[in-house]
Amino acid sequence: MSVTKQRDAKQLIQRIPAFPWYVEKYMDHKKSKRASVSTLLGYLRDFEFFFRWLISEGLTKANEMKEIELSELNELRKEYVESYLIYLQDSHLFERSILLTNPTKSAKKEYSDVTIARKLSSLKSLFYYLSALSEDEHGNSYLTRNVMAKIELDVEEVTPLARANSIRSKILVDDEIQRFVDFVYDGYLEYCNTKKKQDFHYRNRERDVAIVALILSGGFRVSEIVNLNRQNVILEKNQLRMVRKGKKEDAPFFSDWGKQYLMSYMEVRHKYNPPTEEDALFLTVSPTKPFGHRIDLRTVQKFVKKYGQAFGVPDISVHKLRHSFATQFLRLNPDPHQLQAQLGHSKIDTTMQYAHVLDDTLSEAVNRTTRREIELENVDEDLT
């Protein structure tokens, strides 16, 4: 288990006791459905926000979340939940008005429609479980009515073309891919203005460029990369054995050019001084842990962002590197089903978003249609 997952699992165990018993039952249900630890933590954050609102509004007799009874959820009125949604929509507006009159005062992050919809979706999931899927000792559901089933929230849907356009402005294409990889290895030295920074870069550049090149040459998720062990690498076949999203075992491929950087890193992996029992492929060290240990997800996210900003692509992220691979793959190999298998997507619709990123055929078709209309208009004018 990665450092990030261990930390999240520990946080989940620490937080659950603060919630009512039925929330723990819900968590067990979601675990049986293989929900990830990060997903479960997200549910808890959304539940906590709602429960604390109930307490502050006097809609429960409880003074703490743990004391909120099922009967109180059963008696919730639709108008109360709608008031909660209005609170989510308006609270940040109130905070922004404070900022205008007092710029030194900080405000909470604004809730987008998507965030509000997610918070409602979490509550809908909880209430559906309590009213339809749960079962007490008598075989009855915990709730006899589900007020959340009466609540609707319209969120503007992002079309595939709009999403593709958003991706297009934040990815690497064609020769940018190799130039970025070269920059990670050599170009970034220009920004190391102290010997300490230079030494840090020299120590980690084989590792960093290997991770970046693997993602750009195989489209892997960052979690898949940091969880790799040495025995997961099949160099002769350019494959990586991994457990993908949804706990699916897989062995996707990486390219020959990505293999070169991986092999270069594996030759110097020993300089992190890992213990003999350390199997993690990608290592890091720190003042408190001077012996090589598994790199965590946030470290990779941070250094990719660092390199991207220096390279002149400030919006680049680990996931955008995955987008870059997918877009380039479809450009050179127009088979979305092959890409779906490589990326580990369960649905082809998810993969097809990349078909629009560098596809100019739609705009060309519109231009052809417009030119044809103008030509026809000119013919009509000549005839008259």
CSV table of C-alpha atoms in Angstrom, one decimal:
chain,number,residue,atom,x,y,z
A,1,MET,CA,0.0,0.0,0.0
A,2,SER,CA,1.4,3.4,-1.0
A,3,VAL,CA,2.2,6.1,1.6
A,4,THR,CA,-0.8,8.2,0.5
A,5,LYS,CA,-3.2,5.2,0.8
A,6,GLN,CA,-1.8,4.4,4.2
A,7,ARG,CA,-2.3,7.9,5.4
A,8,ASP,CA,-5.9,8.1,4.0
A,9,ALA,CA,-6.7,4.7,5.5
A,10,LYS,CA,-5.5,5.9,8.9
A,11,GLN,CA,-7.5,9.2,8.6
A,12,LEU,CA,-10.6,7.2,7.7
A,13,ILE,CA,-10.3,5.0,10.8
A,14,GLN,CA,-9.8,8.1,13.0
A,15,ARG,CA,-12.7,10.0,11.6
A,16,ILE,CA,-15.5,7.4,11.5
A,17,PRO,CA,-16.1,7.3,15.3
A,18,ALA,CA,-17.2,11.0,15.1
A,19,PHE,CA,-20.2,10.0,12.9
A,20,PRO,CA,-23.5,8.3,13.8
A,21,TRP,CA,-23.5,4.5,13.7
A,22,TYR,CA,-25.5,4.3,10.5
A,23,VAL,CA,-22.8,6.2,8.6
A,24,GLU,CA,-20.3,3.4,9.6
A,25,LYS,CA,-22.8,0.9,8.2
A,26,TYR,CA,-22.9,2.9,5.0
A,27,MET,CA,-19.1,2.9,4.8
A,28,ASP,CA,-19.0,-0.9,5.2
A,29,HIS,CA,-21.5,-1.2,2.4
A,30,LYS,CA,-19.4,1.0,0.1
A,31,LYS,CA,-16.3,-0.9,1.0
A,32,SER,CA,-18.1,-4.1,-0.1
A,33,LYS,CA,-18.5,-2.3,-3.5
A,34,ARG,CA,-14.8,-1.7,-3.6
A,35,ALA,CA,-15.0,2.0,-3.1
A,36,SER,CA,-11.5,3.5,-2.7
A,37,VAL,CA,-10.3,5.0,0.6
A,38,SER,CA,-10.2,8.5,-1.0
A,39,THR,CA,-13.8,8.2,-2.1
A,40,LEU,CA,-14.9,7.2,1.4
A,41,LEU,CA,-13.1,10.2,2.8
A,42,GLY,CA,-14.9,12.4,0.3
A,43,TYR,CA,-18.2,11.0,1.5
A,44,LEU,CA,-17.3,11.7,5.1
A,45,ARG,CA,-16.4,15.3,4.3
A,46,ASP,CA,-19.8,15.9,2.6
A,47,PHE,CA,-21.7,14.2,5.4
A,48,GLU,CA,-19.9,16.3,8.0
A,49,PHE,CA,-20.8,19.5,6.2
A,50,PHE,CA,-24.5,18.6,6.1
A,51,PHE,CA,-24.7,17.3,9.7
A,52,ARG,CA,-23.0,20.4,11.1
A,53,TRP,CA,-25.5,22.5,9.1
A,54,LEU,CA,-28.4,20.6,10.7
A,55,ILE,CA,-26.9,21.3,14.1
A,56,SER,CA,-26.4,25.0,13.4
A,57,GLU,CA,-29.9,25.4,12.1
A,58,GLY,CA,-31.5,23.6,15.0
A,59,LEU,CA,-32.9,20.9,12.8
A,60,THR,CA,-31.6,18.2,15.2
A,61,LYS,CA,-31.6,17.9,19.0
A,62,ALA,CA,-28.0,16.7,18.8
A,63,ASN,CA,-25.0,18.9,19.8
A,64,GLU,CA,-22.6,16.5,18.0
A,65,MET,CA,-22.7,14.7,14.8
A,66,LYS,CA,-22.6,11.3,16.5
A,67,GLU,CA,-25.8,12.0,18.3
A,68,ILE,CA,-28.0,12.7,15.2
A,69,GLU,CA,-30.7,10.0,15.3
A,70,LEU,CA,-32.2,8.2,12.3
A,71,SER,CA,-35.6,9.4,13.2
A,72,GLU,CA,-34.5,13.0,12.6
A,73,LEU,CA,-33.3,12.1,9.1
A,74,ASN,CA,-36.6,10.3,8.6
A,75,GLU,CA,-38.5,13.5,9.5
A,76,LEU,CA,-36.5,15.9,7.4
A,77,ARG,CA,-38.7,18.0,5.1
A,78,LYS,CA,-38.0,18.8,1.5
A,79,GLU,CA,-37.9,22.5,2.2
A,80,TYR,CA,-35.1,22.0,4.7
A,81,VAL,CA,-32.9,20.2,2.2
A,82,GLU,CA,-33.6,22.9,-0.4
A,83,SER,CA,-32.6,25.5,2.2
A,84,TYR,CA,-29.3,23.6,2.6
A,85,LEU,CA,-28.7,23.9,-1.2
A,86,ILE,CA,-29.4,27.6,-1.1
A,87,TYR,CA,-27.0,27.9,1.8
A,88,LEU,CA,-24.3,26.2,-0.3
A,89,GLN,CA,-25.1,28.5,-3.3
A,90,ASP,CA,-25.2,31.7,-1.3
A,91,SER,CA,-22.7,31.3,1.4
A,92,HIS,CA,-19.7,32.0,-0.8
A,93,LEU,CA,-21.5,35.0,-2.3
A,94,PHE,CA,-21.8,36.5,1.2
A,95,GLU,CA,-18.2,35.8,1.8
A,96,ARG,CA,-17.2,37.5,-1.4
A,97,SER,CA,-19.1,40.6,-0.5
A,98,ILE,CA,-17.1,40.7,2.8
A,99,LEU,CA,-13.9,40.6,0.7
A,100,LEU,CA,-15.0,43.6,-1.3
A,101,THR,CA,-15.4,45.7,1.9
A,102,ASN,CA,-12.5,44.1,3.8
A,103,PRO,CA,-9.8,42.8,1.4
A,104,THR,CA,-7.7,41.6,4.3
A,105,LYS,CA,-10.4,39.1,5.4
A,106,SER,CA,-10.1,35.6,4.0
A,107,ALA,CA,-13.0,33.7,2.5
A,108,LYS,CA,-13.8,30.0,2.0
A,109,LYS,CA,-13.4,28.5,-1.4
A,110,GLU,CA,-16.3,29.1,-3.7
A,111,TYR,CA,-18.6,26.1,-4.4
A,112,SER,CA,-19.1,25.5,-8.0
A,113,ASP,CA,-22.3,23.9,-9.3
A,114,VAL,CA,-20.4,20.7,-9.8
A,115,THR,CA,-19.2,20.7,-6.2
A,116,ILE,CA,-22.7,21.4,-4.9
A,117,ALA,CA,-24.0,18.6,-7.1
A,118,ARG,CA,-21.4,16.2,-5.7
A,119,LYS,CA,-22.4,17.1,-2.1
A,120,LEU,CA,-26.0,16.4,-3.0
A,121,SER,CA,-25.1,13.2,-4.7
A,122,SER,CA,-23.2,12.0,-1.6
A,123,LEU,CA,-26.3,12.6,0.5
A,124,LYS,CA,-28.6,10.9,-2.1
A,125,SER,CA,-26.3,7.9,-1.9
A,126,LEU,CA,-26.5,7.8,1.9
A,127,PHE,CA,-30.3,8.2,2.1
A,128,TYR,CA,-30.8,5.6,-0.7
A,129,TYR,CA,-28.8,3.1,1.3
A,130,LEU,CA,-30.6,3.9,4.5
A,131,SER,CA,-34.1,3.7,2.9
A,132,ALA,CA,-33.7,0.9,0.4
A,133,LEU,CA,-30.5,-1.2,0.9
A,134,SER,CA,-30.1,-1.3,4.7
A,135,GLU,CA,-31.7,-3.9,6.9
A,136,ASP,CA,-32.3,-4.0,10.7
A,137,GLU,CA,-32.8,-7.1,12.8
A,138,HIS,CA,-36.4,-7.3,11.7
A,139,GLY,CA,-35.5,-7.1,8.0
A,140,ASN,CA,-36.7,-3.5,7.6
A,141,SER,CA,-34.8,-0.6,6.2
A,142,TYR,CA,-33.4,2.0,8.6
A,143,LEU,CA,-35.5,4.8,7.0
A,144,THR,CA,-39.1,4.6,6.0
A,145,ARG,CA,-38.9,7.7,3.7
A,146,ASN,CA,-36.2,9.2,1.6
A,147,VAL,CA,-36.5,13.0,1.4
A,148,MET,CA,-33.4,13.2,-0.9
A,149,ALA,CA,-35.3,11.4,-3.6
A,150,LYS,CA,-37.5,14.5,-4.0
A,151,ILE,CA,-34.5,16.8,-4.6
A,152,GLU,CA,-33.3,17.7,-8.0
A,153,LEU,CA,-30.3,19.8,-9.0
A,154,ASP,CA,-29.6,20.8,-12.6
A,155,VAL,CA,-26.0,21.0,-13.4
A,156,GLU,CA,-24.8,22.2,-16.8
A,157,GLU,CA,-23.4,19.2,-18.6
A,158,VAL,CA,-20.0,19.6,-20.3
A,159,THR,CA,-20.1,18.3,-23.8
A,160,PRO,CA,-17.3,16.1,-25.2
A,161,LEU,CA,-16.2,18.9,-27.5
A,162,ALA,CA,-16.0,21.4,-24.6
A,163,ARG,CA,-14.1,18.9,-22.5
A,164,ALA,CA,-11.8,18.2,-25.5
A,165,ASN,CA,-11.1,21.9,-26.0
A,166,SER,CA,-10.2,22.3,-22.3
A,167,ILE,CA,-7.8,19.4,-22.5
A,168,ARG,CA,-6.2,20.7,-25.7
A,169,SER,CA,-4.9,23.8,-24.1
A,170,LYS,CA,-3.2,22.0,-21.3
A,171,ILE,CA,-1.4,19.0,-22.9
A,172,LEU,CA,1.8,18.3,-24.8
A,173,VAL,CA,1.7,17.3,-28.5
A,174,ASP,CA,4.1,16.2,-31.1
A,175,ASP,CA,7.7,17.4,-30.5
A,176,GLU,CA,6.6,19.1,-27.2
A,177,ILE,CA,6.6,15.6,-25.6
A,178,GLN,CA,10.3,14.9,-26.3
A,179,ARG,CA,11.3,18.5,-25.5
A,180,PHE,CA,9.6,18.3,-22.1
A,181,VAL,CA,11.3,15.1,-21.3
A,182,ASP,CA,14.7,16.6,-22.3
A,183,PHE,CA,13.9,19.7,-20.2
A,184,VAL,CA,13.2,17.5,-17.1
A,185,TYR,CA,16.6,15.9,-17.5
A,186,ASP,CA,18.8,18.8,-18.6
A,187,GLY,CA,16.9,22.0,-19.2
A,188,TYR,CA,15.7,22.5,-15.6
A,189,LEU,CA,19.3,22.9,-14.4
A,190,GLU,CA,19.1,26.5,-15.6
A,191,TYR,CA,16.6,27.2,-12.9
A,192,CYS,CA,18.8,25.6,-10.1
A,193,ASN,CA,20.5,28.8,-8.9
A,194,THR,CA,22.1,27.3,-5.8
A,195,LYS,CA,24.4,24.3,-5.4
A,196,LYS,CA,21.9,22.7,-3.1
A,197,LYS,CA,19.2,22.8,-5.8
A,198,GLN,CA,21.7,21.6,-8.4
A,199,ASP,CA,22.7,18.6,-6.2
A,200,PHE,CA,19.0,17.9,-5.6
A,201,HIS,CA,18.3,17.8,-9.3
A,202,TYR,CA,21.4,15.7,-10.1
A,203,ARG,CA,20.3,13.2,-7.5
A,204,ASN,CA,16.7,12.9,-8.7
A,205,ARG,CA,16.7,13.6,-12.4
A,206,GLU,CA,17.0,10.0,-13.6
A,207,ARG,CA,14.0,9.1,-11.4
A,208,ASP,CA,11.9,12.1,-12.4
A,209,VAL,CA,12.5,11.7,-16.1
A,210,ALA,CA,11.8,8.0,-15.9
A,211,ILE,CA,8.4,8.6,-14.3
A,212,VAL,CA,7.5,11.4,-16.7
A,213,ALA,CA,8.6,9.4,-19.8
A,214,LEU,CA,6.7,6.3,-18.6
A,215,ILE,CA,3.5,8.3,-18.3
A,216,LEU,CA,4.0,10.0,-21.6
A,217,SER,CA,4.8,6.7,-23.3
A,218,GLY,CA,2.1,4.5,-21.7
A,219,GLY,CA,-0.6,6.8,-20.3
A,220,PHE,CA,-0.4,5.4,-16.8
A,221,ARG,CA,-2.1,7.0,-13.8
A,222,VAL,CA,0.3,8.4,-11.2
A,223,SER,CA,-1.1,6.0,-8.5
A,224,GLU,CA,-0.2,3.1,-10.8
A,225,ILE,CA,3.3,4.4,-11.2
A,226,VAL,CA,4.1,5.0,-7.5
A,227,ASN,CA,2.7,1.6,-6.5
A,228,LEU,CA,5.0,-0.3,-8.9
A,229,ASN,CA,7.5,-2.8,-7.5
A,230,ARG,CA,10.7,-3.9,-9.2
A,231,GLN,CA,9.2,-7.3,-10.0
A,232,ASN,CA,6.3,-5.6,-11.8
A,233,VAL,CA,8.6,-4.5,-14.6
A,234,ILE,CA,8.8,-6.9,-17.6
A,235,LEU,CA,11.5,-5.2,-19.6
A,236,GLU,CA,11.7,-7.7,-22.4
A,237,LYS,CA,8.1,-7.2,-23.3
A,238,ASN,CA,7.8,-3.4,-22.4
A,239,GLN,CA,5.1,-4.2,-19.9
A,240,LEU,CA,4.2,-3.2,-16.3
A,241,ARG,CA,2.1,-5.5,-14.1
A,242,MET,CA,-0.2,-3.4,-12.0
A,243,VAL,CA,-3.5,-3.3,-10.2
A,244,ARG,CA,-5.6,-0.6,-11.9
A,245,LYS,CA,-8.7,1.4,-10.9
A,246,GLY,CA,-11.4,-0.9,-9.7
A,247,LYS,CA,-8.8,-3.4,-8.4
A,248,LYS,CA,-8.4,-4.9,-11.9
A,249,GLU,CA,-5.1,-6.7,-12.6
A,250,ASP,CA,-3.5,-5.6,-15.9
A,251,ALA,CA,-0.2,-5.5,-17.8
A,252,PRO,CA,-0.3,-2.5,-20.2
A,253,PHE,CA,2.7,-1.6,-22.4
A,254,PHE,CA,5.1,1.3,-22.6
A,255,SER,CA,7.2,2.4,-25.6
A,256,ASP,CA,10.8,1.8,-26.5
A,257,TRP,CA,11.8,5.4,-26.0
A,258,GLY,CA,10.2,5.3,-22.5
A,259,LYS,CA,12.1,2.1,-21.8
A,260,GLN,CA,15.4,3.8,-22.2
A,261,TYR,CA,14.7,6.3,-19.4
A,262,LEU,CA,13.4,3.5,-17.1
A,263,MET,CA,16.5,1.4,-17.6
A,264,SER,CA,18.7,4.4,-16.9
A,265,TYR,CA,16.9,5.0,-13.6
A,266,MET,CA,17.1,1.3,-12.6
A,267,GLU,CA,20.8,1.4,-13.1
A,268,VAL,CA,21.2,4.2,-10.5
A,269,ARG,CA,18.3,3.2,-8.1
A,270,HIS,CA,20.9,2.0,-5.6
A,271,LYS,CA,22.1,5.6,-4.9
A,272,TYR,CA,18.9,6.0,-2.8
A,273,ASN,CA,20.4,3.4,-0.4
A,274,PRO,CA,17.2,1.4,-0.1
A,275,PRO,CA,17.0,-1.4,2.5
A,276,THR,CA,17.4,-4.9,0.9
A,277,GLU,CA,13.7,-5.6,1.6
A,278,GLU,CA,12.5,-2.5,-0.2
A,279,ASP,CA,10.7,-3.6,-3.4
A,280,ALA,CA,9.3,-0.2,-4.5
A,281,LEU,CA,10.5,0.7,-8.0
A,282,PHE,CA,10.6,4.5,-7.6
A,283,LEU,CA,12.3,5.7,-4.4
A,284,THR,CA,12.8,8.9,-2.5
A,285,VAL,CA,14.7,10.0,0.7
A,286,SER,CA,14.0,12.7,3.3
A,287,PRO,CA,15.8,14.1,6.4
A,288,THR,CA,13.7,11.9,8.6
A,289,LYS,CA,13.9,8.8,6.3
A,290,PRO,CA,17.4,8.9,4.8
A,291,PHE,CA,17.2,5.4,3.4
A,292,GLY,CA,15.3,4.9,0.1
A,293,HIS,CA,11.6,4.3,0.4
A,294,ARG,CA,8.6,4.4,-1.9
A,295,ILE,CA,7.9,7.8,-3.5
A,296,ASP,CA,4.4,9.1,-2.8
A,297,LEU,CA,1.8,10.5,-5.1
A,298,ARG,CA,2.1,14.1,-4.0
A,299,THR,CA,5.8,14.2,-4.5
A,300,VAL,CA,5.3,13.2,-8.2
A,301,GLN,CA,2.5,15.8,-8.6
A,302,LYS,CA,4.7,18.5,-7.1
A,303,PHE,CA,7.8,17.9,-9.3
A,304,VAL,CA,5.7,17.6,-12.5
A,305,LYS,CA,4.1,20.9,-11.7
A,306,LYS,CA,7.5,22.4,-10.9
A,307,TYR,CA,8.9,21.3,-14.3
A,308,GLY,CA,5.8,22.4,-16.1
A,309,GLN,CA,5.9,25.9,-14.8
A,310,ALA,CA,9.6,26.3,-15.7
A,311,PHE,CA,9.0,24.8,-19.1
A,312,GLY,CA,6.2,27.3,-19.8
A,313,VAL,CA,3.2,25.1,-19.5
A,314,PRO,CA,1.9,26.1,-16.0
A,315,ASP,CA,-1.3,24.0,-16.3
A,316,ILE,CA,0.5,20.8,-16.8
A,317,SER,CA,-0.1,18.0,-14.3
A,318,VAL,CA,0.5,14.3,-14.0
A,319,HIS,CA,-3.0,13.6,-15.3
A,320,LYS,CA,-2.4,16.0,-18.2
A,321,LEU,CA,0.6,13.9,-19.1
A,322,ARG,CA,-1.8,10.9,-19.4
A,323,HIS,CA,-4.0,13.1,-21.6
A,324,SER,CA,-1.0,13.9,-23.7
A,325,PHE,CA,-0.3,10.2,-24.3
A,326,ALA,CA,-3.9,9.4,-25.1
A,327,THR,CA,-4.3,12.3,-27.6
A,328,GLN,CA,-1.0,11.4,-29.4
A,329,PHE,CA,-1.9,7.7,-29.4
A,330,LEU,CA,-5.2,8.4,-31.2
A,331,ARG,CA,-3.6,10.8,-33.6
A,332,LEU,CA,-1.1,8.1,-34.7
A,333,ASN,CA,-3.3,5.0,-34.1
A,334,PRO,CA,-7.0,5.8,-34.7
A,335,ASP,CA,-8.3,2.8,-32.8
A,336,PRO,CA,-10.1,3.9,-29.6
A,337,HIS,CA,-10.6,0.3,-28.4
A,338,GLN,CA,-6.8,-0.2,-28.3
A,339,LEU,CA,-6.4,3.0,-26.4
A,340,GLN,CA,-9.2,2.0,-24.0
A,341,ALA,CA,-7.3,-1.3,-23.2
A,342,GLN,CA,-4.1,0.6,-22.7
A,343,LEU,CA,-5.6,3.3,-20.4
A,344,GLY,CA,-7.7,0.8,-18.4
A,345,HIS,CA,-11.0,2.5,-19.1
A,346,SER,CA,-14.1,0.5,-18.3
A,347,LYS,CA,-16.2,2.5,-20.8
A,348,ILE,CA,-15.4,3.5,-24.4
A,349,ASP,CA,-17.1,6.8,-23.9
A,350,THR,CA,-14.4,7.9,-21.5
A,351,THR,CA,-11.8,7.1,-24.1
A,352,MET,CA,-13.6,8.8,-27.0
A,353,GLN,CA,-13.1,12.3,-25.4
A,354,TYR,CA,-9.6,12.2,-26.8
A,355,ALA,CA,-10.8,11.7,-30.3
A,356,HIS,CA,-11.9,15.4,-30.4
A,357,VAL,CA,-8.8,17.0,-28.8
A,358,LEU,CA,-6.8,17.3,-32.0
A,359,ASP,CA,-9.7,16.7,-34.4
A,360,ASP,CA,-10.2,19.6,-36.8
A,361,THR,CA,-12.6,17.8,-39.1
A,362,LEU,CA,-15.6,19.4,-37.4
A,363,SER,CA,-14.4,22.9,-37.9
A,364,GLU,CA,-13.3,22.1,-41.4
A,365,ALA,CA,-16.8,20.7,-42.2
A,366,VAL,CA,-18.4,23.9,-40.8
A,367,ASN,CA,-16.1,26.0,-43.0
A,368,ARG,CA,-16.9,23.9,-46.1
A,369,THR,CA,-20.6,24.4,-45.4
A,370,THR,CA,-20.2,28.1,-44.9
A,371,ARG,CA,-18.2,28.4,-48.2
A,372,ARG,CA,-20.9,26.5,-50.0
A,373,GLU,CA,-23.6,28.7,-48.7
A,374,ILE,CA,-21.7,31.8,-49.9
A,375,GLU,CA,-21.1,30.3,-53.3
A,376,LEU,CA,-24.8,29.6,-53.7
A,377,GLU,CA,-25.7,33.1,-52.6
A,378,ASN,CA,-23.3,34.5,-55.3
A,379,VAL,CA,-24.9,32.2,-57.9
A,380,ASP,CA,-28.4,33.5,-57.0
A,381,GLU,CA,-27.2,37.1,-57.2
A,382,ASP,CA,-25.7,36.5,-60.7
A,383,LEU,CA,-29.0,35.0,-61.8
A,384,THR,CA,-31.0,38.0,-60.7
